[in-house]
CSV table of N, CA and C in Angstrom, one decimal:
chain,number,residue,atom,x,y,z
C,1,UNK,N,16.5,23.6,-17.7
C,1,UNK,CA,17.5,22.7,-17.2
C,1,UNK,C,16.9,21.6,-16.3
C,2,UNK,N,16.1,21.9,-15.3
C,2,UNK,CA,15.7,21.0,-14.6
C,2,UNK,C,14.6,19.8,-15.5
C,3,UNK,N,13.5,20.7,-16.3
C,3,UNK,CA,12.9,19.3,-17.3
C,3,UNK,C,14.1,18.5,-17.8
C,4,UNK,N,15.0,19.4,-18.6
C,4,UNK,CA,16.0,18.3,-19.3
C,4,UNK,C,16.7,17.0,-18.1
C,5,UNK,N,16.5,17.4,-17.3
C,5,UNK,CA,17.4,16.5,-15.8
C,5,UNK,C,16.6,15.8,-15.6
C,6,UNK,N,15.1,15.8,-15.1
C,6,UNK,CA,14.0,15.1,-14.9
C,6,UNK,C,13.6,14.1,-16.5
C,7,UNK,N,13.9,14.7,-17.6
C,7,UNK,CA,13.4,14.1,-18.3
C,7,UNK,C,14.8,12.8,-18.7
C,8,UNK,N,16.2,13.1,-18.2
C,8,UNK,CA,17.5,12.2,-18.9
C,8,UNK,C,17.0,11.2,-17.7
C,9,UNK,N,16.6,11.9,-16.4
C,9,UNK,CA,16.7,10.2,-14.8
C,9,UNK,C,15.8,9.6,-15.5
C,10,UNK,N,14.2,10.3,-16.1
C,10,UNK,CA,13.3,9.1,-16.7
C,10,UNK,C,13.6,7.9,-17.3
C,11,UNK,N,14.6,8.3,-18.5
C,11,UNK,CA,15.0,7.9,-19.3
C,11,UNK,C,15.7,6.8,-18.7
C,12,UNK,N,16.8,7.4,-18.1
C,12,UNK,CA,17.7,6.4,-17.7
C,12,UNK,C,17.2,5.3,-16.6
C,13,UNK,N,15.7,5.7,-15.6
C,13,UNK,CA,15.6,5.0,-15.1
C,13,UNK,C,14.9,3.6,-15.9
C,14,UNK,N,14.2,3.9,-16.5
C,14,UNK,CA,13.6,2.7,-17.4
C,14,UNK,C,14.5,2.2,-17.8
C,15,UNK,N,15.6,2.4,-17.8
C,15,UNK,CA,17.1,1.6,-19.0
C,15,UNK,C,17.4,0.4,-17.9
C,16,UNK,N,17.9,1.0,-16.3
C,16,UNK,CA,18.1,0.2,-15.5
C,16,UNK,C,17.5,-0.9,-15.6
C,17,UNK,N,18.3,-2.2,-15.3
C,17,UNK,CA,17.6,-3.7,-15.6
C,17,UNK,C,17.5,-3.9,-13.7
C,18,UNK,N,18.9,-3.6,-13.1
C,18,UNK,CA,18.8,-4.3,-11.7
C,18,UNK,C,17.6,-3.3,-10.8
C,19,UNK,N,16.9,-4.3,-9.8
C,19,UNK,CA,15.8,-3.4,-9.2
C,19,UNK,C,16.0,-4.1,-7.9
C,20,UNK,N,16.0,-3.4,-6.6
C,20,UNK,CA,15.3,-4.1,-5.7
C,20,UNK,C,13.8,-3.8,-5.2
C,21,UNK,N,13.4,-4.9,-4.8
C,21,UNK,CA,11.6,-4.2,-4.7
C,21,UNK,C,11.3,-4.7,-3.0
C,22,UNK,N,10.5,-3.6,-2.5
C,22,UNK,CA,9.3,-4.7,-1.4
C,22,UNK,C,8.4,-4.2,-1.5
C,23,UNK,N,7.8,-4.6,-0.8
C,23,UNK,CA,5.8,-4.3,-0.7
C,23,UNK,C,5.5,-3.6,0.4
C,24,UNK,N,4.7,-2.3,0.4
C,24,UNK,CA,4.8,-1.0,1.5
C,24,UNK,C,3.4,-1.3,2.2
C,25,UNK,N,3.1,-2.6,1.5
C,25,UNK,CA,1.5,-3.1,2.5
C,25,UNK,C,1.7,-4.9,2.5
C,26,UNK,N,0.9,-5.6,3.6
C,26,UNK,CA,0.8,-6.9,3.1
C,26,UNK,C,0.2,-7.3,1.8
C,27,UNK,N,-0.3,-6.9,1.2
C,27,UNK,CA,-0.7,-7.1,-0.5
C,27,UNK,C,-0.2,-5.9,-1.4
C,28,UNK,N,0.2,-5.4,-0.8
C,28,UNK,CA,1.4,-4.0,-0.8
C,28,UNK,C,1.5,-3.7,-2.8
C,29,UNK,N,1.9,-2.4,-3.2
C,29,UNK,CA,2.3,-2.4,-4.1
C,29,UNK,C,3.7,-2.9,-4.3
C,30,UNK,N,4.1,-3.1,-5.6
C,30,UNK,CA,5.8,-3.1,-5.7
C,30,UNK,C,6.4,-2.0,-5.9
C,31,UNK,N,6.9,-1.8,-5.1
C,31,UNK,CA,8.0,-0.8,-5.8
C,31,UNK,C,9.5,-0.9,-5.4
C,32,UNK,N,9.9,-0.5,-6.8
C,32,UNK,CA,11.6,-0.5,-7.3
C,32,UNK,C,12.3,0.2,-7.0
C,33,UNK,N,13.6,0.5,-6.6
C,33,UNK,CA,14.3,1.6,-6.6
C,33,UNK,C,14.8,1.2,-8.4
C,34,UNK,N,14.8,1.9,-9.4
C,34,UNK,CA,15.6,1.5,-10.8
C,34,UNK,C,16.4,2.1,-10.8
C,35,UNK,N,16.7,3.4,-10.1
C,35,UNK,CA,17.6,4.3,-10.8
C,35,UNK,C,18.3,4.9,-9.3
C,36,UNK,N,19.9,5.1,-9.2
C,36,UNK,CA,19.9,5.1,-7.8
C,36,UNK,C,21.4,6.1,-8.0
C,37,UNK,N,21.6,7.9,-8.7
C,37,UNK,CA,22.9,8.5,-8.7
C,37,UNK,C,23.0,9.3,-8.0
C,38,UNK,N,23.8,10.1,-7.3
C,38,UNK,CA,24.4,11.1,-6.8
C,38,UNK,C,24.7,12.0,-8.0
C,39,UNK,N,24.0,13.5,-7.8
C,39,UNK,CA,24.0,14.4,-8.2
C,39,UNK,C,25.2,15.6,-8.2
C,40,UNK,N,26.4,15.1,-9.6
C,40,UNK,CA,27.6,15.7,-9.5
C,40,UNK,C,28.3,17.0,-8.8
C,41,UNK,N,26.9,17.5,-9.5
C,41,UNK,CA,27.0,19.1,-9.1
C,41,UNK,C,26.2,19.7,-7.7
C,42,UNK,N,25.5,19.4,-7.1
C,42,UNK,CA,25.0,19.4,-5.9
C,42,UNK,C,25.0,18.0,-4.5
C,43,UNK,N,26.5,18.4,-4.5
C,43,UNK,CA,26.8,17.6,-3.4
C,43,UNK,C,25.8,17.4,-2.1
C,44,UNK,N,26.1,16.3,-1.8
C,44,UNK,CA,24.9,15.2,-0.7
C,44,UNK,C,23.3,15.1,-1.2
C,45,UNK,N,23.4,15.8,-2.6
C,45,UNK,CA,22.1,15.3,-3.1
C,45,UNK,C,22.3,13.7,-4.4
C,46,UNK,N,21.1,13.3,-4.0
C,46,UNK,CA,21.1,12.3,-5.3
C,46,UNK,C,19.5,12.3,-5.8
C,47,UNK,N,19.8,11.5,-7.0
C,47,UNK,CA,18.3,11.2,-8.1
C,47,UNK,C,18.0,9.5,-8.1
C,48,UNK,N,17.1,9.9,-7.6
C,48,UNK,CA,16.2,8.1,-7.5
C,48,UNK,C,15.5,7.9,-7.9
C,49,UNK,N,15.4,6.7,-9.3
C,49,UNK,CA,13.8,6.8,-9.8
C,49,UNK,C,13.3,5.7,-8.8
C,50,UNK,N,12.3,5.5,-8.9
C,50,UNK,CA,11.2,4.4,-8.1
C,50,UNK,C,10.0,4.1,-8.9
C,51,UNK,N,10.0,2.7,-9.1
C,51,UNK,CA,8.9,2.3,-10.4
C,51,UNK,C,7.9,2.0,-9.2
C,52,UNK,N,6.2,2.2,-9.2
C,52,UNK,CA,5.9,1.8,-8.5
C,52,UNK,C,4.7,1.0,-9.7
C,53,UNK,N,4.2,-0.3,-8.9
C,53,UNK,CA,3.3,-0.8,-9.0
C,53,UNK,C,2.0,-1.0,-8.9
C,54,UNK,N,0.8,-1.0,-8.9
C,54,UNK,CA,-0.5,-1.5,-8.3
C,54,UNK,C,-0.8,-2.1,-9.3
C,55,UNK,N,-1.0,-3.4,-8.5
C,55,UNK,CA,-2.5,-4.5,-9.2
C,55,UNK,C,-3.7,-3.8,-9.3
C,56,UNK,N,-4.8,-4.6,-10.2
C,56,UNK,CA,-6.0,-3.0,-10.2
C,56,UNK,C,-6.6,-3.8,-9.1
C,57,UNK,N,-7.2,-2.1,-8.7
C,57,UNK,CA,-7.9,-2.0,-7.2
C,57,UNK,C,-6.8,-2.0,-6.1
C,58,UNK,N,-6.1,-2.1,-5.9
C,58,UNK,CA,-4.9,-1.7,-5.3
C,58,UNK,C,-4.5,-0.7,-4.9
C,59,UNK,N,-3.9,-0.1,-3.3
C,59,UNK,CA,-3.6,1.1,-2.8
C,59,UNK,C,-2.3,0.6,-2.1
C,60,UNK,N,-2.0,2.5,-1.7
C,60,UNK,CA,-1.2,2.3,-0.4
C,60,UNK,C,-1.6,2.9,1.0
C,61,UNK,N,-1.4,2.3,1.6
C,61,UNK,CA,-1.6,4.0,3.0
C,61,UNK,C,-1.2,5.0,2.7
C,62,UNK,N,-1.6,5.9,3.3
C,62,UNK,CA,-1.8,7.7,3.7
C,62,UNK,C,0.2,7.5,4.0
C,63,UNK,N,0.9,8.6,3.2
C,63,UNK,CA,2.4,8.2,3.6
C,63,UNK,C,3.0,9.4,3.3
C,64,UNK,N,4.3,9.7,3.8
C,64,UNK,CA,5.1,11.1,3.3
C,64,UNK,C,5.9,10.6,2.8
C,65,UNK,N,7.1,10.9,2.1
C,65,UNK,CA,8.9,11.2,1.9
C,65,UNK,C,9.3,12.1,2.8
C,66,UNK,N,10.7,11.4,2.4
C,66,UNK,CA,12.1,12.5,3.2
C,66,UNK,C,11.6,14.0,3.2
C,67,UNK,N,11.9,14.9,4.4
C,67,UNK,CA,11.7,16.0,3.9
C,67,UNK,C,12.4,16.8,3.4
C,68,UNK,N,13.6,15.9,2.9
C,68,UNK,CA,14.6,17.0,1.6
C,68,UNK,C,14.1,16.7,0.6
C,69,UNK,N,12.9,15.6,0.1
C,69,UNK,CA,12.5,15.0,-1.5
C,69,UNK,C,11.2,15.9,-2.0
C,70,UNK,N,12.0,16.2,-3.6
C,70,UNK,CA,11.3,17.1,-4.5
C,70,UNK,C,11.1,15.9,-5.0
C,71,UNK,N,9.5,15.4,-5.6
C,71,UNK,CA,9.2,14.5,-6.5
C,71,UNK,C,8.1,14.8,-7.8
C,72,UNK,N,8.7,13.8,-9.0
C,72,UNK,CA,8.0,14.1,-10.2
C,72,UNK,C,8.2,12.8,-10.2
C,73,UNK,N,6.2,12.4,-10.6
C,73,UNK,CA,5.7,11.2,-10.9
C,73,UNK,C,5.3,11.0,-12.6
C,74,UNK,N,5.4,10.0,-12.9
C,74,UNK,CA,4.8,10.2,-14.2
C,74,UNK,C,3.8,9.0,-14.3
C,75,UNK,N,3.0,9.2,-15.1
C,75,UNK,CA,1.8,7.4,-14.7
C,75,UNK,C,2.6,6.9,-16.4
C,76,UNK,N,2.9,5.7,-16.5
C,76,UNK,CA,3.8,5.0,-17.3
C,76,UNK,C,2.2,4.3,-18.0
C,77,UNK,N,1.7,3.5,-16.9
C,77,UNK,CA,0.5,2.3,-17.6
C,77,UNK,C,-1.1,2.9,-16.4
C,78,UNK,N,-2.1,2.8,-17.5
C,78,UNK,CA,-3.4,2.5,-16.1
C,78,UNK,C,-3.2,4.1,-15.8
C,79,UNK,N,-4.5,4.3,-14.5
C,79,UNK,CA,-4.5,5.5,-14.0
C,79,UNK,C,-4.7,4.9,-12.2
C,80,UNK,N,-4.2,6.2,-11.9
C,80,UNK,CA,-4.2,6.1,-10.6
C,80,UNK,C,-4.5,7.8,-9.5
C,81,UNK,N,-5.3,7.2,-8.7
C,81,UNK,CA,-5.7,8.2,-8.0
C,81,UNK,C,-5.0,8.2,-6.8
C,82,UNK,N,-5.0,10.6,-6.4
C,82,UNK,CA,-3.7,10.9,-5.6
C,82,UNK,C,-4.2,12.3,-4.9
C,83,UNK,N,-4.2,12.1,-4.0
C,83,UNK,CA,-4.4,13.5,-3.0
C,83,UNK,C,-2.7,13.7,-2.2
C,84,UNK,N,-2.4,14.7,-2.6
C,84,UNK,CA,-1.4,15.6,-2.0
C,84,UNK,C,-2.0,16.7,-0.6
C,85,UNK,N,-1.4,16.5,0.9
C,85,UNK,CA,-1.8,17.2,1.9
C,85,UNK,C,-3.5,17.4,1.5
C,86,UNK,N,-4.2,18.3,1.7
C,86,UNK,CA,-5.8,18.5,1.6
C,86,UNK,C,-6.3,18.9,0.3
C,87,UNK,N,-5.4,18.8,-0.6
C,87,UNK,CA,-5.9,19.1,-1.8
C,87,UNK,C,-7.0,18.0,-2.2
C,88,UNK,N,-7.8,18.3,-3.3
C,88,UNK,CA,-8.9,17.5,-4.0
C,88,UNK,C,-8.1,16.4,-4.8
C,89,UNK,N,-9.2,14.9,-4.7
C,89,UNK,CA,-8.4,13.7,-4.7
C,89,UNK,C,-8.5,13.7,-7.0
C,90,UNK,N,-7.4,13.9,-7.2
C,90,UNK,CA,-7.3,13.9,-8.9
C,90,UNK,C,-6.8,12.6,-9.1
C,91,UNK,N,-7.2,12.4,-10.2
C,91,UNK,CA,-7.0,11.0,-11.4
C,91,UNK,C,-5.8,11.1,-12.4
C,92,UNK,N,-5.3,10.8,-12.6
C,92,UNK,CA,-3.4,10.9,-13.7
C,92,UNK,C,-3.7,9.8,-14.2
C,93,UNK,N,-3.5,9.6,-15.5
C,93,UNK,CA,-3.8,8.8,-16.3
C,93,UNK,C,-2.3,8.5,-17.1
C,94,UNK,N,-2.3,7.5,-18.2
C,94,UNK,CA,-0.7,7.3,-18.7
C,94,UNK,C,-0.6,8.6,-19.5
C,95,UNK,N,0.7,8.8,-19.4
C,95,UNK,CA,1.5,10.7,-19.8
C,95,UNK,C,1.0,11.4,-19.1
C,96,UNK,N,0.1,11.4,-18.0
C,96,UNK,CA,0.0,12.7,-16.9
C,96,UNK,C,1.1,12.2,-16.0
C,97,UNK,N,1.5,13.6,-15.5
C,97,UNK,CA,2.4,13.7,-14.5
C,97,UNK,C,1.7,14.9,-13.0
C,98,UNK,N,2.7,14.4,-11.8
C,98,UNK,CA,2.2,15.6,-10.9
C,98,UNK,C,4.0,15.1,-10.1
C,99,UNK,N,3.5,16.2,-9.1
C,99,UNK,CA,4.9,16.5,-7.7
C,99,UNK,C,4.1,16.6,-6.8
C,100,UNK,N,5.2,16.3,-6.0
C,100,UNK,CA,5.1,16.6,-4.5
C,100,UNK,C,6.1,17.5,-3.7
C,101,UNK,N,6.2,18.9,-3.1
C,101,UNK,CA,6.8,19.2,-2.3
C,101,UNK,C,7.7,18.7,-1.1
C,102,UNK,N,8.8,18.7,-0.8
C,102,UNK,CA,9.6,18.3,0.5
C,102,UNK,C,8.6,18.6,1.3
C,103,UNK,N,7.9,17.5,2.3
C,103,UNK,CA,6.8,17.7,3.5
C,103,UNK,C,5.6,17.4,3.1
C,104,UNK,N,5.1,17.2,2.2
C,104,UNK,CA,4.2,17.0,1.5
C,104,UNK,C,3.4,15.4,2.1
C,105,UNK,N,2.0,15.5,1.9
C,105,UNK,CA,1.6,14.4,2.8
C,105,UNK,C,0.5,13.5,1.6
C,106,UNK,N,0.7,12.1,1.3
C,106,UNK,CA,0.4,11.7,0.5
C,106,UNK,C,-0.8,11.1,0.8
C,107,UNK,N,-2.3,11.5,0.9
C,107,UNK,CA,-3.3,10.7,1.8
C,107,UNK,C,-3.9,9.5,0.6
C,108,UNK,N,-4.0,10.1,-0.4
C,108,UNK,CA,-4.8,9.2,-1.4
C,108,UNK,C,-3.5,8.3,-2.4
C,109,UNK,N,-3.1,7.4,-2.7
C,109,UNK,CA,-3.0,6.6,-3.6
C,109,UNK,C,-3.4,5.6,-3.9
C,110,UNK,N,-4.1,5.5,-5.2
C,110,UNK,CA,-4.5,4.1,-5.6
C,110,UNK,C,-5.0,3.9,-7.1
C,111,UNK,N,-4.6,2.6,-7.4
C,111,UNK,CA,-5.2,2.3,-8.6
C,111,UNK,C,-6.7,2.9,-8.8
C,112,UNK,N,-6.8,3.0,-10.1
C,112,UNK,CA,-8.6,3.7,-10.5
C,112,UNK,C,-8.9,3.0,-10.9
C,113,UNK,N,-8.4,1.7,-11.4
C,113,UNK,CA,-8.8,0.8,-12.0
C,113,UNK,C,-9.4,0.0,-10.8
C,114,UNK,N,-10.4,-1.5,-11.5
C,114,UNK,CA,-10.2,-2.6,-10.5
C,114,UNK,C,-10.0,-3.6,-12.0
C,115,UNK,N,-9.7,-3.1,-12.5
C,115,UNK,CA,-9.4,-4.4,-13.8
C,115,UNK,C,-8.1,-4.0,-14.8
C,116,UNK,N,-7.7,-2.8,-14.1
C,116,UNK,CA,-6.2,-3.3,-15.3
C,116,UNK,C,-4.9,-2.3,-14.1
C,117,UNK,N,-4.1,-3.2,-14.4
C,117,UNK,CA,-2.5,-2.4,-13.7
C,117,UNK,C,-2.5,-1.2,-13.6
C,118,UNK,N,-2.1,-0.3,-12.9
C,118,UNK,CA,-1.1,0.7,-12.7
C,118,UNK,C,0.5,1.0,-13.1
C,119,UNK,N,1.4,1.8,-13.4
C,119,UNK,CA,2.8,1.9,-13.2
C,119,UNK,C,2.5,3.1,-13.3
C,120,UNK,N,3.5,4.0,-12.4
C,120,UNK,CA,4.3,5.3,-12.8
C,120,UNK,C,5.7,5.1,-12.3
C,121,UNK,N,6.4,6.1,-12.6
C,121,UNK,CA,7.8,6.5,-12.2
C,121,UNK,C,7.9,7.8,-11.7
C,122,UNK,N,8.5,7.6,-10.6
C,122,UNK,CA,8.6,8.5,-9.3
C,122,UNK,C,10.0,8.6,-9.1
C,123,UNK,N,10.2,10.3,-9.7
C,123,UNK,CA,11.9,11.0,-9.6
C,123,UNK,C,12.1,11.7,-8.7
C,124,UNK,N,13.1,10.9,-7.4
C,124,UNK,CA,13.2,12.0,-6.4
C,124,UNK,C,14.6,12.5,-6.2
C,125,UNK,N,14.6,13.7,-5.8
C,125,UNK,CA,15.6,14.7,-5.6
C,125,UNK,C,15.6,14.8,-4.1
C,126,UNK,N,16.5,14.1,-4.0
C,126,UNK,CA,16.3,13.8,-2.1
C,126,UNK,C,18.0,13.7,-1.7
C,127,UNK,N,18.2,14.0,-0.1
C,127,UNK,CA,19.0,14.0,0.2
C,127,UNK,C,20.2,12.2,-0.2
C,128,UNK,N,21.0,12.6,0.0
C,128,UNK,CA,22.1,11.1,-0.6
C,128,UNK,C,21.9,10.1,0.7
C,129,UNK,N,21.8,10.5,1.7
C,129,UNK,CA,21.6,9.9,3.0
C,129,UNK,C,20.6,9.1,3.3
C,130,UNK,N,19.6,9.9,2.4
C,130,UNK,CA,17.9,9.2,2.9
C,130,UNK,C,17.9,7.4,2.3
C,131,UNK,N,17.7,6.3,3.2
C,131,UNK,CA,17.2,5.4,2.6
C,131,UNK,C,16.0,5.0,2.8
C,132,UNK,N,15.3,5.7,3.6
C,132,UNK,CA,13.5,5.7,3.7
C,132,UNK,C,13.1,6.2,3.1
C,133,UNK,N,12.4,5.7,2.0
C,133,UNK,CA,11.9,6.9,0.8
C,133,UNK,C,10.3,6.9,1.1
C,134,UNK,N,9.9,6.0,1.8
C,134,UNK,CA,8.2,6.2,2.2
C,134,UNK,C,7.9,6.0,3.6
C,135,UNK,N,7.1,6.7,4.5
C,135,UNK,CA,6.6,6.6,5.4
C,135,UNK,C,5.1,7.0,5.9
C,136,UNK,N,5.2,5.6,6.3
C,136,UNK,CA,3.3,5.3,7.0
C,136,UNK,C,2.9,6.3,7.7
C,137,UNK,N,2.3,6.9,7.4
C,137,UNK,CA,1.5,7.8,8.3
C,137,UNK,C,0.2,7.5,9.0
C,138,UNK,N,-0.2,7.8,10.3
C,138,UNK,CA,-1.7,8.0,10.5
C,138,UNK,C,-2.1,9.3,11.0
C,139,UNK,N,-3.5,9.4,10.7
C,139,UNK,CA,-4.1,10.6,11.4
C,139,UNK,C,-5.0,10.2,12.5
């Protein structure tokens, strides 16, 4: 049940034409909100895709999510490198996917490239409330 649900927001988020975007650094990636519903059946939750971007060679800071957000990323174009909390920093390439836990601390993101784009799509299962979907962290 839940692949089929993760796999229909995919779907539907790429369908979405309207986006709003800003940049999470001064040379920042882009990222979209594409996909933006309230989840019928589990009231005050909703599903949010988020297209993110990197130019190659491109990152973001060390950052969390809401701590109600379950996420499934998928890498669309390019590969990109990603440490979750202390885990070992892995490579996702296009059709790999990973998650992140509610709490989960994002230290590594970045293009692997320095010569071709990035995209994934990032599905979060997060409270309806939340409009901060990323936060800067330091250590």
């Amino acid at each position: 049940m839940l692949k089929h649900l993760i796999s229909s927001a995919a779907i539907g988020a790429a369908c979405v034409t309207s986006a709003s975007a800003h940049d999470l650094t001064k040379g920042g990636a882009k990222v979209s909100v594409v996909f933006d519903q309230p989840l019928p059946n589990v009231p005050g939750k909703s599903m949010k895709g988020v297209l993110v971007e990197y130019a190659p060679g491109q990152s973001s800071p060390a950052h969390t999510h809401p701590k109600s957000a379950f996420i499934y990323a998928t890498v669309l174009e390019g590969a990109i490198r990603s440490q979750v909390n202390d885990g070992p920093i892995v490579t996702y390439k296009a059709g790999e996917n990973f998650f992140e836990m509610p709490g989960d601390r994002h230290g590594v993101s970045a293009n692997a490239s320095d010569t071709q784009p990035m995209k994934l799509l990032a599905v979060f299962v997060v409270d309806s409330s939340e409009t901060e979907l990323t936060t800067i962290t330091h250590r």
